[in-house]
Tab-separated table of C-alpha atoms and ligand atoms in Angstrom:
chain	number	residue	atom	x	y	z
Z	471	UNK	CA	-17.679	46.592	20.551
Z	472	UNK	CA	-20.741	45.517	18.646
Z	473	UNK	CA	-24.402	45.408	19.886
Z	474	UNK	CA	-27.731	45.444	18.315
Z	475	UNK	CA	-29.230	48.705	20.170
Z	476	UNK	CA	-27.038	51.042	21.978
Z	477	UNK	CA	-29.003	52.561	24.571
Z	478	UNK	CA	-27.881	56.246	25.916
Z	479	UNK	CA	-28.936	57.000	29.568
Z	480	UNK	CA	-29.718	54.739	32.523
Z	481	UNK	CA	-32.954	56.508	33.611
Z	482	UNK	CA	-36.178	54.471	33.865
Z	483	UNK	CA	-36.660	54.831	30.028
Z	484	UNK	CA	-33.228	53.254	29.284
Z	485	UNK	CA	-33.421	50.761	31.969
Z	486	UNK	CA	-36.955	49.503	30.949
Z	487	UNK	CA	-36.234	49.415	27.377
Z	488	UNK	CA	-32.894	47.547	27.803
Z	489	UNK	CA	-34.862	45.053	30.008
Z	490	UNK	CA	-37.817	44.594	27.534
Z	491	UNK	CA	-35.179	44.043	24.613
Z	492	UNK	CA	-33.368	41.611	26.559
Z	493	UNK	CA	-36.590	39.411	27.194
Z	494	UNK	CA	-37.280	39.625	23.411
Z	495	UNK	CA	-33.733	38.354	22.847
Z	496	UNK	CA	-32.231	41.692	21.482
Z	497	UNK	CA	-28.758	42.585	22.916
Z	498	UNK	CA	-28.176	45.972	24.118
Z	499	UNK	CA	-25.616	47.935	25.771
Z	500	UNK	CA	-26.347	51.101	27.888
Z	501	UNK	CA	-24.107	53.964	28.427
Z	502	UNK	CA	-24.817	56.552	31.322
Z	503	UNK	CA	-23.074	59.543	31.889
Z	504	UNK	CA	-23.342	59.475	36.052
Z	505	UNK	CA	-22.551	56.712	38.861
Z	506	UNK	CA	-25.598	54.319	39.611
Z	507	UNK	CA	-25.647	55.995	42.762
Z	508	UNK	CA	-26.224	59.296	41.666
Z	509	UNK	CA	-29.085	58.005	39.320
Z	510	UNK	CA	-30.515	56.303	42.323
Z	511	UNK	CA	-30.200	59.572	44.431
Z	512	UNK	CA	-32.678	61.631	42.173
Z	513	UNK	CA	-35.949	61.827	44.097
Z	514	UNK	CA	-38.739	62.461	41.212
Z	515	UNK	CA	-42.011	60.632	40.168
Z	516	UNK	CA	-44.016	58.507	42.500
Z	517	UNK	CA	-47.047	57.490	40.806
Z	518	UNK	CA	-47.375	54.547	38.365
Z	519	UNK	CA	-49.931	53.574	36.211
Z	520	UNK	CA	-51.244	50.217	36.165
Z	521	UNK	CA	-49.824	49.817	32.649
Z	522	UNK	CA	-46.570	50.843	33.772
Z	523	UNK	CA	-46.368	48.274	36.568
Z	524	UNK	CA	-47.445	45.490	34.006
Z	525	UNK	CA	-44.377	46.793	32.050
Z	526	UNK	CA	-42.373	46.179	34.918
Z	527	UNK	CA	-43.815	42.765	35.526
Z	528	UNK	CA	-43.005	42.214	31.835
Z	529	UNK	CA	-39.440	43.262	32.276
Z	530	UNK	CA	-39.017	40.938	35.274
Z	531	UNK	CA	-38.787	43.600	37.752
Z	532	UNK	CA	-42.030	44.111	39.170
Z	533	UNK	CA	-41.805	41.792	42.130
Z	534	UNK	CA	-41.031	44.293	44.844
Z	535	UNK	CA	-43.545	46.843	43.539
Z	536	UNK	CA	-46.374	44.418	44.009
Z	537	UNK	CA	-45.261	43.660	47.643
Z	538	UNK	CA	-44.119	47.414	48.461
Z	539	UNK	CA	-46.325	49.685	46.496
Z	540	UNK	CA	-49.460	51.452	47.853
Z	541	UNK	CA	-52.238	50.724	45.473
Z	542	UNK	CA	-54.729	53.884	45.240
Z	543	UNK	CA	-58.311	53.697	44.302
Z	544	UNK	CA	-58.950	57.514	44.124
Z	545	UNK	CA	-57.483	61.153	44.515
Z	546	UNK	CA	-59.043	64.133	46.374
Z	547	UNK	CA	-59.362	67.549	44.889
Z	548	UNK	CA	-59.309	70.550	47.436
Z	549	UNK	CA	-60.716	73.952	46.829
Z	550	UNK	CA	-63.001	76.509	48.699
Z	551	UNK	CA	-61.872	74.721	52.057
Z	552	UNK	CA	-63.269	71.454	51.286
Z	553	UNK	CA	-62.002	68.140	49.866
Z	554	UNK	CA	-63.879	66.303	46.994
Z	555	UNK	CA	-62.915	62.482	46.357
Z	556	UNK	CA	-62.767	61.102	42.826
Z	557	UNK	CA	-63.366	57.501	42.819
Z	558	UNK	CA	-60.899	56.503	39.999
Z	559	UNK	CA	-61.250	53.070	40.425
Z	560	UNK	CA	-65.446	53.000	40.545
Z	561	UNK	CA	-65.026	55.259	37.211
Z	562	UNK	CA	-62.501	53.273	35.238
Z	563	UNK	CA	-62.091	49.929	36.868
Z	564	UNK	CA	-58.248	50.643	37.144
Z	565	UNK	CA	-55.894	51.794	39.919
Z	566	UNK	CA	-52.548	53.515	40.300
Z	567	UNK	CA	-49.588	52.776	42.292
Z	568	UNK	CA	-47.459	54.728	44.759
Z	569	UNK	CA	-44.045	53.469	44.200
Z	570	UNK	CA	-41.054	55.930	43.921
Z	571	UNK	CA	-39.097	56.131	40.821
Z	572	UNK	CA	-35.863	55.509	42.749
Z	573	UNK	CA	-37.407	52.086	43.658
Z	574	UNK	CA	-38.268	51.521	40.031
Z	575	UNK	CA	-34.916	52.409	38.952
Z	576	UNK	CA	-33.343	50.022	41.719
Z	577	UNK	CA	-35.281	47.225	40.637
Z	578	UNK	CA	-34.554	47.831	36.771
Z	579	UNK	CA	-30.598	47.999	37.538
Z	580	UNK	CA	-31.021	44.791	39.844
Z	581	UNK	CA	-32.855	42.784	37.030
Z	582	UNK	CA	-30.262	44.344	34.390
Z	583	UNK	CA	-27.471	43.113	36.641
Z	584	UNK	CA	-28.730	39.702	37.373
Z	585	UNK	CA	-29.382	39.245	33.458
Z	586	UNK	CA	-25.655	40.002	33.318
Z	587	UNK	CA	-26.197	42.915	30.754
Z	588	UNK	CA	-23.680	45.605	30.032
Z	589	UNK	CA	-24.019	49.264	31.807
Z	590	UNK	CA	-21.312	51.536	31.306
Z	591	UNK	CA	-21.482	54.176	34.127
Z	592	UNK	CA	-19.533	57.285	34.012
Z	593	UNK	CA	-19.366	57.407	30.418
Z	594	UNK	CA	-18.248	60.677	29.273
Z	595	UNK	CA	-18.504	62.577	26.066
Z	596	UNK	CA	-21.063	60.059	24.525
Z	597	UNK	CA	-21.651	60.820	20.917
Z	598	UNK	CA	-24.155	59.258	18.514
Z	599	UNK	CA	-22.755	59.018	15.111
Z	600	UNK	CA	-24.055	58.408	11.555
Z	601	UNK	CA	-27.494	57.433	12.363
Z	602	UNK	CA	-28.679	58.977	9.411
Z	603	UNK	CA	-26.719	56.633	7.454
Z	604	UNK	CA	-26.763	52.803	7.620
Z	605	UNK	CA	-23.997	52.314	10.077
Z	606	UNK	CA	-24.569	53.904	13.342
Z	607	UNK	CA	-22.089	54.030	16.050
Z	608	UNK	CA	-21.793	55.842	19.673
Z	609	UNK	CA	-18.426	56.892	20.724
Z	610	UNK	CA	-17.589	57.738	24.500
Z	611	UNK	CA	-14.720	58.246	26.914
Z	612	UNK	CA	-14.139	55.919	29.958
Z	613	UNK	CA	-11.057	56.255	32.338
Z	614	UNK	CA	-9.517	58.605	29.791
Z	615	UNK	CA	-9.918	55.978	26.901
Z	616	UNK	CA	-12.164	56.712	23.964
Z	617	UNK	CA	-14.351	53.471	23.024
Z	618	UNK	CA	-16.596	52.889	19.934
Z	619	UNK	CA	-19.685	50.803	19.981
Z	620	UNK	CA	-21.178	50.147	16.508
Z	621	UNK	CA	-24.612	49.178	16.553
Z	622	UNK	CA	-28.175	48.830	14.547
Z	623	UNK	CA	-29.980	51.171	16.410
Z	624	UNK	CA	-29.441	54.039	18.906
Z	625	UNK	CA	-31.866	54.798	21.389
Z	626	UNK	CA	-31.701	58.061	23.295
Z	627	UNK	CA	-32.990	57.932	26.692
Z	628	UNK	CA	-30.788	60.539	28.179
Z	629	UNK	CA	-33.287	63.026	29.217
Z	630	UNK	CA	-34.149	66.579	28.423
Z	631	UNK	CA	-30.757	67.900	28.703
Z	632	UNK	CA	-29.175	64.679	26.748
Z	633	UNK	CA	-26.985	64.457	23.857
Z	634	UNK	CA	-29.254	62.577	21.464
Z	635	UNK	CA	-31.602	65.326	20.700
Z	636	UNK	CA	-28.923	67.848	20.576
Z	637	UNK	CA	-27.071	65.732	18.004
Z	638	UNK	CA	-30.159	65.989	15.374
Z	639	UNK	CA	-29.774	68.352	12.820
Z	640	UNK	CA	-32.103	71.370	13.417
Z	641	UNK	CA	-33.976	71.200	10.058
Z	642	UNK	CA	-35.055	67.590	11.110
Z	643	UNK	CA	-36.790	68.443	14.302
Z	644	UNK	CA	-39.485	70.779	15.410
Z	645	UNK	CA	-39.966	71.751	19.127
Z	646	UNK	CA	-43.004	72.812	20.977
Z	647	UNK	CA	-42.510	74.262	24.457
Z	648	UNK	CA	-44.383	76.317	27.178
Z	649	UNK	CA	-42.371	77.379	30.367
Z	650	UNK	CA	-44.869	77.928	33.311
Z	651	UNK	CA	-44.286	81.006	35.465
Z	652	UNK	CA	-43.854	78.725	38.727
Z	653	UNK	CA	-41.699	75.795	39.920
Z	654	UNK	CA	-42.561	73.081	42.687
Z	655	UNK	CA	-40.880	73.185	46.126
Z	656	UNK	CA	-40.726	69.275	47.184
Z	657	UNK	CA	-39.968	67.808	50.515
Z	658	UNK	CA	-39.538	64.420	51.637
Z	659	UNK	CA	-39.968	63.446	55.169
Z	660	UNK	CA	-40.071	60.613	57.499
Z	661	UNK	CA	-43.630	61.116	58.688
Z	662	UNK	CA	-46.862	59.086	58.058
Z	663	UNK	CA	-48.721	60.852	54.964
Z	664	UNK	CA	-51.442	62.963	55.706
Z	665	UNK	CA	-54.148	61.111	54.156
Z	666	UNK	CA	-54.067	57.678	52.787
Z	667	UNK	CA	-54.830	59.123	49.054
Z	668	UNK	CA	-53.214	62.199	47.418
Z	669	UNK	CA	-54.699	65.570	47.823
Z	670	UNK	CA	-54.453	68.055	45.072
Z	671	UNK	CA	-54.919	71.556	46.590
Z	672	UNK	CA	-56.089	74.680	44.795
Z	673	UNK	CA	-55.551	77.646	47.028
Z	674	UNK	CA	-55.478	81.562	46.519
Z	675	UNK	CA	-51.836	81.285	47.988
Z	676	UNK	CA	-50.773	78.582	45.351
Z	677	UNK	CA	-51.020	74.981	44.469
Z	678	UNK	CA	-50.036	72.238	47.167
Z	679	UNK	CA	-49.777	68.251	46.870
Z	680	UNK	CA	-49.968	65.992	49.447
Z	681	UNK	CA	-48.299	62.815	48.327
Z	682	UNK	CA	-46.270	59.859	49.685
Z	683	UNK	CA	-43.770	57.015	49.036
Z	684	UNK	CA	-44.841	54.726	51.884
Z	685	UNK	CA	-47.022	54.636	55.125
Z	686	UNK	CA	-44.302	56.189	56.876
Z	687	UNK	CA	-42.724	58.370	54.113
Z	688	UNK	CA	-44.354	61.824	53.027
Z	689	UNK	CA	-43.661	63.841	50.015
Z	690	UNK	CA	-45.065	67.184	49.808
Z	691	UNK	CA	-44.772	69.997	46.909
Z	692	UNK	CA	-45.732	73.705	47.105
Z	693	UNK	CA	-46.205	75.973	44.119
Z	694	UNK	CA	-43.262	78.494	44.314
Z	695	UNK	CA	-41.741	81.301	42.495
Z	696	UNK	CA	-39.535	80.290	39.665
Z	697	UNK	CA	-36.450	82.118	41.286
Z	698	UNK	CA	-36.871	80.665	44.805
Z	699	UNK	CA	-33.970	78.768	46.016
Z	700	UNK	CA	-34.000	75.801	48.639
Z	701	UNK	CA	-32.153	77.757	51.032
Z	702	UNK	CA	-35.057	80.282	51.313
Z	703	UNK	CA	-37.342	77.522	52.446
Z	704	UNK	CA	-36.117	76.203	55.922
Z	705	UNK	CA	-38.555	73.317	57.075
Z	706	UNK	CA	-40.524	75.609	59.693
Z	707	UNK	CA	-41.387	77.949	56.493
Z	708	UNK	CA	-42.484	75.066	54.499
Z	709	UNK	CA	-44.504	73.390	56.998
Z	710	UNK	CA	-46.271	77.073	57.883
Z	711	UNK	CA	-47.054	77.532	54.202
Z	712	UNK	CA	-48.370	74.051	53.448
Z	713	UNK	CA	-50.687	74.378	56.480
Z	714	UNK	CA	-51.945	77.560	55.167
Z	715	UNK	CA	-52.843	75.817	51.807
Z	716	UNK	CA	-54.633	72.799	53.188
Z	717	UNK	CA	-57.986	72.386	54.250
Z	718	UNK	CA	-58.551	72.316	58.225
Z	719	UNK	CA	-59.056	68.586	58.360
Z	720	UNK	CA	-55.631	67.964	56.542
Z	721	UNK	CA	-54.108	70.440	58.904
Z	722	UNK	CA	-55.094	68.953	61.989
Z	723	UNK	CA	-53.952	65.533	61.074
Z	724	UNK	CA	-50.494	66.868	59.494
Z	725	UNK	CA	-47.503	65.341	61.037
Z	726	UNK	CA	-44.361	67.344	60.217
Z	727	UNK	CA	-40.730	66.506	60.925
Z	728	UNK	CA	-37.334	67.303	59.512
Z	729	UNK	CA	-36.926	67.244	55.779
Z	730	UNK	CA	-34.592	64.550	54.334
Z	731	UNK	CA	-34.681	65.918	50.738
Z	732	UNK	CA	-35.800	69.257	49.573
Z	733	UNK	CA	-35.563	70.431	45.845
Z	734	UNK	CA	-37.080	73.035	43.469
Z	735	UNK	CA	-37.882	72.041	39.955
Z	736	UNK	CA	-39.388	74.151	37.177
Z	737	UNK	CA	-42.389	73.413	35.438
Z	738	UNK	CA	-42.687	72.939	31.539
Z	739	UNK	CA	-44.563	71.351	28.472
Z	740	UNK	CA	-42.005	70.338	25.862
Z	741	UNK	CA	-42.445	67.938	22.683
Z	742	UNK	CA	-40.078	67.201	20.038
Z	743	UNK	CA	-41.410	65.993	16.874
Z	744	UNK	CA	-40.444	63.469	15.414
Z	745	UNK	CA	-39.082	60.910	17.863
Z	746	UNK	CA	-37.025	58.766	15.153
Z	747	UNK	CA	-34.046	59.952	13.102
Z	748	UNK	CA	-32.983	57.330	10.700
Z	749	UNK	CA	-31.698	54.945	13.084
Z	750	UNK	CA	-31.908	56.728	16.299
Z	751	UNK	CA	-34.940	56.998	18.307
Z	752	UNK	CA	-35.895	59.334	21.528
Z	753	UNK	CA	-37.855	58.059	24.172
Z	754	UNK	CA	-38.842	59.552	27.482
Z	755	UNK	CA	-37.654	62.838	28.710
Z	756	UNK	CA	-35.312	62.886	25.640
Z	757	UNK	CA	-38.248	63.650	23.381
Z	758	UNK	CA	-40.978	65.139	25.906
Z	759	UNK	CA	-41.309	66.820	29.260
Z	760	UNK	CA	-44.783	67.344	31.052
Z	761	UNK	CA	-45.350	69.396	34.458
Z	762	UNK	CA	-45.541	66.871	37.112
Z	763	UNK	CA	-49.355	67.803	38.234
Z	764	UNK	CA	-50.681	65.003	36.083
Z	765	UNK	CA	-48.129	62.416	37.015
Z	766	UNK	CA	-47.427	61.316	33.837
Z	767	UNK	CA	-43.412	61.841	32.975
Z	768	UNK	CA	-42.284	58.565	34.206
Z	769	UNK	CA	-45.477	56.881	32.999
Z	770	UNK	CA	-44.895	58.297	29.311
Z	771	UNK	CA	-41.176	57.260	29.581
Z	772	UNK	CA	-42.375	53.595	30.163
Z	773	UNK	CA	-45.013	53.736	27.298
Z	774	UNK	CA	-42.209	54.800	24.768
Z	775	UNK	CA	-40.024	52.145	26.122
Z	776	UNK	CA	-42.983	49.506	25.397
Z	777	UNK	CA	-43.765	50.931	21.911
Z	778	UNK	CA	-40.076	50.904	20.914
Z	779	UNK	CA	-39.152	47.518	22.216
Z	780	UNK	CA	-42.232	46.059	20.381
Z	781	UNK	CA	-41.254	47.684	17.171
Z	782	UNK	CA	-37.704	46.443	17.641
Z	783	UNK	CA	-38.718	42.850	18.205
Z	784	UNK	CA	-40.871	43.063	15.030
Z	785	UNK	CA	-37.822	44.333	12.975
Z	786	UNK	CA	-35.982	41.292	14.302
Z	787	UNK	CA	-38.139	38.451	14.372
Z	788	UNK	CA	-40.469	39.243	11.427
Z	789	UNK	CA	-38.002	41.225	9.398
Z	790	UNK	CA	-40.300	44.075	9.133
Z	791	UNK	CA	-39.898	47.690	9.486
Z	792	UNK	CA	-43.490	48.606	9.891
Z	793	UNK	CA	-43.277	48.950	13.880
Z	794	UNK	CA	-40.047	51.382	13.669
Z	795	UNK	CA	-41.874	53.207	10.995
Z	796	UNK	CA	-44.822	53.678	12.913
Z	797	UNK	CA	-42.895	54.282	16.463
Z	798	UNK	CA	-42.949	58.038	16.076
Z	799	UNK	CA	-46.555	58.637	15.313
Z	800	UNK	CA	-47.739	55.938	17.789
Z	801	UNK	CA	-45.877	57.433	20.660
Z	802	UNK	CA	-46.473	61.012	20.054
Z	803	UNK	CA	-50.301	60.198	19.807
Z	804	UNK	CA	-50.076	59.145	23.501
Z	805	UNK	CA	-47.671	61.796	24.443
Z	806	UNK	CA	-49.726	64.630	23.127
Z	807	UNK	CA	-52.841	63.294	25.137
Z	808	UNK	CA	-50.672	63.524	28.327
Z	809	UNK	CA	-49.318	66.826	27.480
Z	810	UNK	CA	-52.725	67.931	27.034
Z	811	UNK	CA	-54.040	66.508	30.444
Z	812	UNK	CA	-50.891	67.617	32.341
Z	813	UNK	CA	-51.296	71.107	30.965
Z	814	UNK	CA	-55.134	71.117	32.053
Z	815	UNK	CA	-54.534	69.822	35.571
Z	816	UNK	CA	-51.750	72.474	35.965
Z	817	UNK	CA	-53.871	75.218	34.599
Z	818	UNK	CA	-57.001	74.191	36.726
Z	819	UNK	CA	-54.832	73.714	40.064
Z	820	UNK	CA	-52.156	76.625	39.843
Z	821	UNK	CA	-52.303	80.035	40.945
Z	822	UNK	CA	-51.375	82.120	37.767
Z	823	UNK	CA	-50.033	85.824	37.860
Z	824	UNK	CA	-53.163	86.854	35.835
Z	825	UNK	CA	-55.644	84.313	38.034
Z	826	UNK	CA	-56.612	86.791	40.645
Z	827	UNK	CA	-59.980	87.970	39.083
Z	828	UNK	CA	-61.768	86.170	36.425
Z	829	UNK	CA	-59.292	83.400	36.071
Z	830	UNK	CA	-59.595	82.277	39.891
Z	831	UNK	CA	-63.362	82.279	39.448
Z	832	UNK	CA	-63.149	80.151	36.319
Z	833	UNK	CA	-60.949	77.669	37.892
Z	834	UNK	CA	-63.275	77.123	40.951
Z	835	UNK	CA	-65.955	76.972	38.625
Z	836	UNK	CA	-64.173	74.029	36.430
Z	837	UNK	CA	-63.003	72.272	39.564
Z	838	UNK	CA	-66.799	72.323	41.082
Z	839	UNK	CA	-67.972	70.794	37.464
Z	840	UNK	CA	-65.336	68.232	37.556
Z	841	UNK	CA	-66.481	67.125	41.009
Z	842	UNK	CA	-70.022	67.113	40.538
Z	843	UNK	CA	-70.491	65.932	36.886
Z	844	UNK	CA	-70.114	62.154	36.236
Z	845	UNK	CA	-68.884	62.996	32.650
Z	846	UNK	CA	-66.244	65.307	33.755
Z	847	UNK	CA	-64.942	63.250	36.636
Z	848	UNK	CA	-64.734	60.124	34.262
Z	849	UNK	CA	-62.834	62.250	31.827
Z	850	UNK	CA	-60.303	63.368	34.531
Z	851	UNK	CA	-60.121	59.665	35.987
Z	852	UNK	CA	-59.399	57.796	32.599
Z	853	UNK	CA	-56.609	60.177	31.710
Z	854	UNK	CA	-55.321	60.208	35.475
Z	855	UNK	CA	-55.144	56.452	35.683
Z	856	UNK	CA	-53.371	56.297	32.247
Z	857	UNK	CA	-54.657	56.106	28.483
Z	858	UNK	CA	-54.363	52.665	26.840
Z	859	UNK	CA	-51.308	51.497	24.988
M	1674	LIG	P1	-34.051	60.565	33.065
M	1674	LIG	O1	-34.782	60.071	34.264
M	1674	LIG	O2	-33.766	62.084	33.006
M	1674	LIG	O3	-32.827	59.452	32.786
M	1674	LIG	C1	-31.948	60.110	31.520
M	1674	LIG	C2	-30.557	59.447	31.820
M	1674	LIG	O4	-29.484	59.939	30.965
M	1674	LIG	C3	-28.490	60.221	31.524
M	1674	LIG	N1	-27.884	61.026	30.592
M	1674	LIG	C4	-26.734	60.720	29.813
M	1674	LIG	N2	-26.126	59.506	29.769
M	1674	LIG	C5	-24.968	59.502	28.988
M	1674	LIG	N3	-24.766	60.582	28.089
M	1674	LIG	C6	-25.230	61.694	28.231
M	1674	LIG	N4	-24.800	62.526	27.477
M	1674	LIG	C7	-26.663	61.802	28.934
M	1674	LIG	N5	-27.099	62.674	29.403
M	1674	LIG	C8	-28.161	62.612	30.381
M	1674	LIG	C9	-28.893	60.844	32.944
M	1674	LIG	O5	-27.828	61.038	33.492
M	1674	LIG	C10	-30.298	60.089	33.292
M	1674	LIG	O6	-29.539	58.968	34.260
M	1674	LIG	O7	-35.252	60.472	31.845
M	1674	LIG	P2	-36.141	59.177	31.484
M	1674	LIG	O8	-35.481	57.892	31.658
M	1674	LIG	O9	-36.551	59.499	30.126
M	1674	LIG	O10	-37.179	59.495	32.638
M	1674	LIG	C11	-38.146	60.108	32.791
M	1674	LIG	C12	-38.372	60.443	34.215
M	1674	LIG	O11	-37.422	60.540	35.060
M	1674	LIG	C13	-39.121	61.857	34.221
M	1674	LIG	O12	-40.262	61.940	33.571
M	1674	LIG	C14	-39.733	62.042	35.502
M	1674	LIG	O13	-39.034	61.885	36.742
M	1674	LIG	C15	-40.362	63.639	35.502
M	1674	LIG	N6	-40.614	64.264	36.798
M	1674	LIG	C16	-41.742	63.774	37.599
M	1674	LIG	N7	-42.636	62.786	36.869
M	1674	LIG	C17	-43.646	62.481	37.426
M	1674	LIG	O14	-44.570	61.887	36.760
M	1674	LIG	N8	-43.993	62.881	38.699
M	1674	LIG	C18	-43.081	63.710	39.505
M	1674	LIG	O15	-43.307	64.051	40.479
M	1674	LIG	C19	-41.885	64.178	38.844
M	1674	LIG	N9	-41.054	65.031	39.376
M	1674	LIG	C20	-39.755	64.822	37.535
M	1674	LIG	C21	-39.844	65.312	38.847
M	1674	LIG	C22	-38.431	65.219	36.757
M	1674	LIG	C23	-37.565	66.206	37.425
M	1674	LIG	N10	-36.439	66.822	36.621
M	1674	LIG	C24	-36.057	66.069	35.269
M	1674	LIG	C25	-35.482	67.579	37.079
M	1674	LIG	C26	-38.862	66.275	39.346
M	1674	LIG	C27	-37.827	66.623	38.772
M	1674	LIG	C28	-36.845	67.305	39.454
M	1675	LIG	C1	-45.136	62.132	43.857
M	1675	LIG	O1	-45.513	61.428	44.441
M	1675	LIG	O2	-44.055	62.699	43.609
M	1675	LIG	C2	-46.220	62.665	42.767
M	1675	LIG	C3	-47.435	62.380	42.613
M	1675	LIG	C4	-48.362	62.793	41.899
M	1675	LIG	C5	-48.107	63.807	41.099
M	1675	LIG	C6	-46.794	64.335	41.269
M	1675	LIG	C7	-46.054	63.818	42.136
M	1675	LIG	O3	-48.992	64.406	40.478
């Protein structure tokens, strides 16, 4: 088999890249380790930047998001028992959209299928080869048989634990990492959200986030110890703890119900540099991870896919390598700003082991400053809504 771009991973980065390349007339094949249903079963991000929605439109997969997504103009920060609204639309002229990653993935999968493009699910032992030389290849095993795809380029869109980054020789890559001393326990429930906008809560017992998937489906997160397991968090304990961390008005309007999903995710900041190794590029979580506090993970996967698709179009249409040569630098400039913002939001909103004394007071002073200073709230707003790309 031969294709122009062999894409490893059918998460949001790989599917969006594949669809954008298709629109630019560049053929591609996606190799995914799991089944499509497994990929769709992963409950992750929920908040899309306007730029991400525009990319879904460009990919021909934005229709349902416009119909079913919830457009949000602001967020609330809660601390000291009170809520403070940041009017993001007034500060930036832009909005955000609540539309779950599962829906984004489904829409991109459907668009890919409608376009008749090849995705190999349950591809085992996917191995990128010879990307440092001029003849990159990817081998994989399917139904017990080994296959090989010859290609011009490989796109490693295979997430944090993928094979692409792991295939690079250690001397060619530099990594930067911070692991936070807590995780997020998330639940999904078939209940109306406590408020029509997201509420980020700083509380002495730990961070809590009220978000949603629709007008009848809520998603809540609690900061929890890293070694906690979901079995330790029956629904009643979750709701009790959430109520302790919310302001009274939120507690009064909170509607609880059985959870339909519950999971714990560790929080980390991670960046690999560069994002290009000869004829292989990394995109999305394969290259970087941010803690979810800034809602940037999925949005960065989308901007990487955009930069890479445009660079490859330039390569094929204009016979110019300028775009692919600049890809790593261009993508990393945006990535690092999102890493900075996500770290800052995480630091301001969570309880740290050493936050008890001076740290906790400084957090409150910072939150107070953010909600009372136009300059500070505008800074939060323009990062939250997504920096331009
Ligand atoms: P993904 O979504 O991990 O997709 C990578 C795909 O590659 C496949 N794969 C392989 N395929 C073939 N061969 C191999 N050797 C392979 N190894 C892996 C995987 O099966 C998978 O299908 O990465 P992508 O596309 O870069 O997308 C990134 C986003 O998924 C990610 O940034 C966000 O979901 C991060 N994230 C969150 N972001 C937010 O903005 N808000 C959130 O609330 C939020 N919650 C989360 C999250 C990530 C989580 N992870 C990674 C465990 C919650 C969790 C639990
Ligand atoms: C979500 O809806 O899952 C979500 C929203 C905003 C965040 C993190 C997660 O900052």
